[in-house]
């Protein structure tokens, strides 16, 4: 059976750290669906359709990667894509605390779902979407952290 993983996130914006997780994930999974979620907690900084285009451009020509947007439970989205895995990145213990809770909830909602964590490559461990948003909002150049230009 094909191993399909979702890589869900807000990706506001999608960074080199996220790209690294997806590319490394290709050695574990046959197909990865990068799933850009509408953020339920706050309004997005970068419109979702704009981010979809940037991520599609990043993975252009890579036929094992699909990029989509979604506005529903991740656990339900996984069923639609017959994905048995969620791929997530771990930078530090703060990520771990959050990821631990969310993976328990996702498995409660969809018992078929295993969350697989990849530890961030050291070169990207400091990259943080919320800091990038702040720098960009005030006119700073953030392109060194992104696989496309913003
Ligand atoms: P969410 O809002 O769902 O936490 P994010 O877009 O912030 O979505 O992150 C998506 C996933 O990517 C999460 O698992 C997060 O821990 C991971 N991640 C975020 N930044 C990095 C990075 N620099 N390197 C590797 N993984 C990262």
GROMACS .gro file of C-alpha atoms and ligand atoms in nm:
model
  177
    1UNK     CA    1   0.000   0.000   0.000
    2UNK     CA    2   0.119   0.350  -0.081
    3UNK     CA    3   0.248   0.540   0.223
    4UNK     CA    4   0.083   0.880   0.216
    5UNK     CA    5   0.164   1.150   0.473
    6UNK     CA    6   0.005   1.487   0.530
    7UNK     CA    7   0.237   1.770   0.630
    8UNK     CA    8  -0.016   2.006   0.787
    9UNK     CA    9   0.059   2.356   0.914
   10UNK     CA   10  -0.025   2.722   0.896
   11UNK     CA   11   0.289   2.791   0.692
   12UNK     CA   12   0.244   3.164   0.743
   13UNK     CA   13   0.496   3.174   0.584
   14UNK     CA   14   0.642   2.840   0.463
   15UNK     CA   15   1.016   2.848   0.543
   16UNK     CA   16   1.340   2.668   0.456
   17UNK     CA   17   1.286   2.467   0.777
   18UNK     CA   18   0.951   2.340   0.646
   19UNK     CA   19   1.100   2.262   0.304
   20UNK     CA   20   1.375   2.059   0.471
   21UNK     CA   21   1.120   1.847   0.662
   22UNK     CA   22   0.925   1.773   0.341
   23UNK     CA   23   1.233   1.680   0.136
   24UNK     CA   24   1.365   1.452   0.410
   25UNK     CA   25   1.017   1.303   0.447
   26UNK     CA   26   1.034   1.180   0.087
   27UNK     CA   27   1.270   0.904   0.198
   28UNK     CA   28   1.000   0.775   0.436
   29UNK     CA   29   0.681   0.823   0.235
   30UNK     CA   30   0.566   0.760  -0.122
   31UNK     CA   31   0.364   1.080  -0.128
   32UNK     CA   32   0.347   1.392   0.090
   33UNK     CA   33   0.050   1.628   0.086
   34UNK     CA   34   0.159   1.970   0.213
   35UNK     CA   35  -0.166   2.099   0.363
   36UNK     CA   36  -0.194   2.469   0.433
   37UNK     CA   37  -0.456   2.521   0.703
   38UNK     CA   38  -0.668   2.825   0.770
   39UNK     CA   39  -0.546   2.934   1.113
   40UNK     CA   40  -0.836   2.907   1.356
   41UNK     CA   41  -0.663   3.122   1.622
   42UNK     CA   42  -0.568   3.427   1.421
   43UNK     CA   43  -0.603   3.592   1.083
   44UNK     CA   44  -0.333   3.495   0.840
   45UNK     CA   45  -0.056   3.741   0.755
   46UNK     CA   46   0.002   3.599   0.406
   47UNK     CA   47  -0.319   3.509   0.219
   48UNK     CA   48  -0.362   3.135   0.192
   49UNK     CA   49  -0.385   3.130  -0.190
   50UNK     CA   50  -0.060   3.330  -0.215
   51UNK     CA   51   0.117   3.082   0.013
   52UNK     CA   52  -0.027   2.789  -0.186
   53UNK     CA   53   0.136   2.935  -0.500
   54UNK     CA   54   0.475   2.985  -0.331
   55UNK     CA   55   0.482   2.629  -0.197
   56UNK     CA   56   0.371   2.484  -0.533
   57UNK     CA   57   0.654   2.677  -0.699
   58UNK     CA   58   0.901   2.545  -0.438
   59UNK     CA   59   0.815   2.183  -0.524
   60UNK     CA   60   0.756   2.229  -0.897
   61UNK     CA   61   0.839   1.911  -1.091
   62UNK     CA   62   0.834   1.693  -0.776
   63UNK     CA   63   0.550   1.454  -0.859
   64UNK     CA   64   0.542   1.293  -0.511
   65UNK     CA   65   0.447   1.622  -0.344
   66UNK     CA   66   0.100   1.774  -0.363
   67UNK     CA   67   0.015   2.112  -0.212
   68UNK     CA   68  -0.340   2.194  -0.100
   69UNK     CA   69  -0.531   2.427   0.133
   70UNK     CA   70  -0.787   2.305   0.384
   71UNK     CA   71  -1.038   2.429   0.638
   72UNK     CA   72  -1.147   2.126   0.839
   73UNK     CA   73  -1.007   1.885   1.096
   74UNK     CA   74  -0.666   1.751   0.996
   75UNK     CA   75  -0.777   1.403   1.107
   76UNK     CA   76  -1.069   1.417   0.859
   77UNK     CA   77  -0.850   1.549   0.579
   78UNK     CA   78  -0.619   1.251   0.632
   79UNK     CA   79  -0.910   1.010   0.570
   80UNK     CA   80  -0.993   1.184   0.241
   81UNK     CA   81  -0.635   1.144   0.119
   82UNK     CA   82  -0.603   0.790   0.262
   83UNK     CA   83  -0.307   0.924   0.456
   84UNK     CA   84  -0.206   0.714   0.758
   85UNK     CA   85   0.071   0.951   0.866
   86UNK     CA   86   0.107   1.309   0.976
   87UNK     CA   87   0.453   1.452   0.927
   88UNK     CA   88   0.565   1.722   1.172
   89UNK     CA   89   0.891   1.895   1.255
   90UNK     CA   90   1.040   1.932   1.603
   91UNK     CA   91   1.276   2.219   1.683
   92UNK     CA   92   1.282   2.219   2.063
   93UNK     CA   93   1.097   2.123   2.380
   94UNK     CA   94   0.835   2.393   2.325
   95UNK     CA   95   0.743   2.230   1.993
   96UNK     CA   96   0.742   1.891   2.169
   97UNK     CA   97   0.487   1.998   2.435
   98UNK     CA   98   0.246   2.124   2.172
   99UNK     CA   99   0.304   1.841   1.925
  100UNK     CA  100   0.257   1.579   2.195
  101UNK     CA  101  -0.094   1.706   2.279
  102UNK     CA  102  -0.202   1.758   1.922
  103UNK     CA  103  -0.085   1.413   1.811
  104UNK     CA  104  -0.285   1.249   2.093
  105UNK     CA  105  -0.599   1.434   1.984
  106UNK     CA  106  -0.546   1.348   1.619
  107UNK     CA  107  -0.511   0.980   1.697
  108UNK     CA  108  -0.825   0.992   1.911
  109UNK     CA  109  -1.011   1.146   1.615
  110UNK     CA  110  -0.863   0.905   1.358
  111UNK     CA  111  -0.726   0.581   1.502
  112UNK     CA  112  -0.541   0.500   1.178
  113UNK     CA  113  -0.321   0.806   1.210
  114UNK     CA  114   0.040   0.799   1.330
  115UNK     CA  115   0.231   1.122   1.370
  116UNK     CA  116   0.593   1.099   1.257
  117UNK     CA  117   0.837   1.362   1.382
  118UNK     CA  118   1.158   1.469   1.219
  119UNK     CA  119   1.407   1.668   1.423
  120UNK     CA  120   1.496   1.994   1.251
  121UNK     CA  121   1.830   2.017   1.073
  122UNK     CA  122   2.050   2.242   1.292
  123UNK     CA  123   2.088   2.498   1.012
  124UNK     CA  124   1.712   2.565   1.021
  125UNK     CA  125   1.635   2.521   1.390
  126UNK     CA  126   1.619   2.895   1.455
  127UNK     CA  127   1.373   2.968   1.174
  128UNK     CA  128   1.037   3.067   1.309
  129UNK     CA  129   0.737   3.180   1.101
  130UNK     CA  130   0.607   3.426   1.360
  131UNK     CA  131   0.942   3.608   1.383
  132UNK     CA  132   0.963   3.619   1.003
  133UNK     CA  133   0.616   3.780   0.995
  134UNK     CA  134   0.724   4.050   1.240
  135UNK     CA  135   1.043   4.129   1.047
  136UNK     CA  136   0.855   4.142   0.715
  137UNK     CA  137   0.575   4.358   0.858
  138UNK     CA  138   0.830   4.625   0.944
  139UNK     CA  139   1.008   4.607   0.609
  140UNK     CA  140   1.299   4.375   0.692
  141UNK     CA  141   1.438   4.135   0.431
  142UNK     CA  142   1.337   3.778   0.516
  143UNK     CA  143   1.428   3.606   0.190
  144UNK     CA  144   1.728   3.429   0.345
  145UNK     CA  145   1.479   3.214   0.544
  146UNK     CA  146   1.248   3.124   0.254
  147UNK     CA  147   1.271   2.897  -0.053
  148UNK     CA  148   1.098   3.168  -0.268
  149UNK     CA  149   1.085   3.548  -0.260
  150UNK     CA  150   0.844   3.743  -0.046
  151LIG     P1  151   0.123   2.504   1.306
  151LIG     O1  152   0.050   2.633   1.308
  151LIG     O2  153   0.037   2.388   1.272
  151LIG     O3  154   0.214   2.478   1.424
  151LIG     P2  155   0.355   2.577   1.149
  151LIG     O4  156   0.344   2.629   1.010
  151LIG     O5  157   0.400   2.672   1.252
  151LIG     O6  158   0.215   2.515   1.177
  151LIG     O7  159   0.451   2.451   1.152
  151LIG     C1  160   0.423   2.331   1.084
  151LIG     C2  161   0.519   2.222   1.131
  151LIG     O8  162   0.652   2.258   1.096
  151LIG     C3  163   0.520   2.202   1.281
  151LIG     O9  164   0.541   2.065   1.307
  151LIG     C4  165   0.639   2.282   1.327
  151LIG    O10  166   0.693   2.233   1.448
  151LIG     C5  167   0.733   2.258   1.211
  151LIG     N1  168   0.834   2.365   1.196
  151LIG     C6  169   0.818   2.496   1.211
  151LIG     N2  170   0.933   2.564   1.188
  151LIG     C7  171   1.025   2.469   1.157
  151LIG     C8  172   1.166   2.472   1.127
  151LIG     N3  173   1.234   2.587   1.124
  151LIG     N4  174   1.227   2.356   1.102
  151LIG     C9  175   1.158   2.240   1.106
  151LIG     N5  176   1.028   2.229   1.136
  151LIG    C10  177   0.962   2.342   1.161
   0.00000   0.00000   0.00000
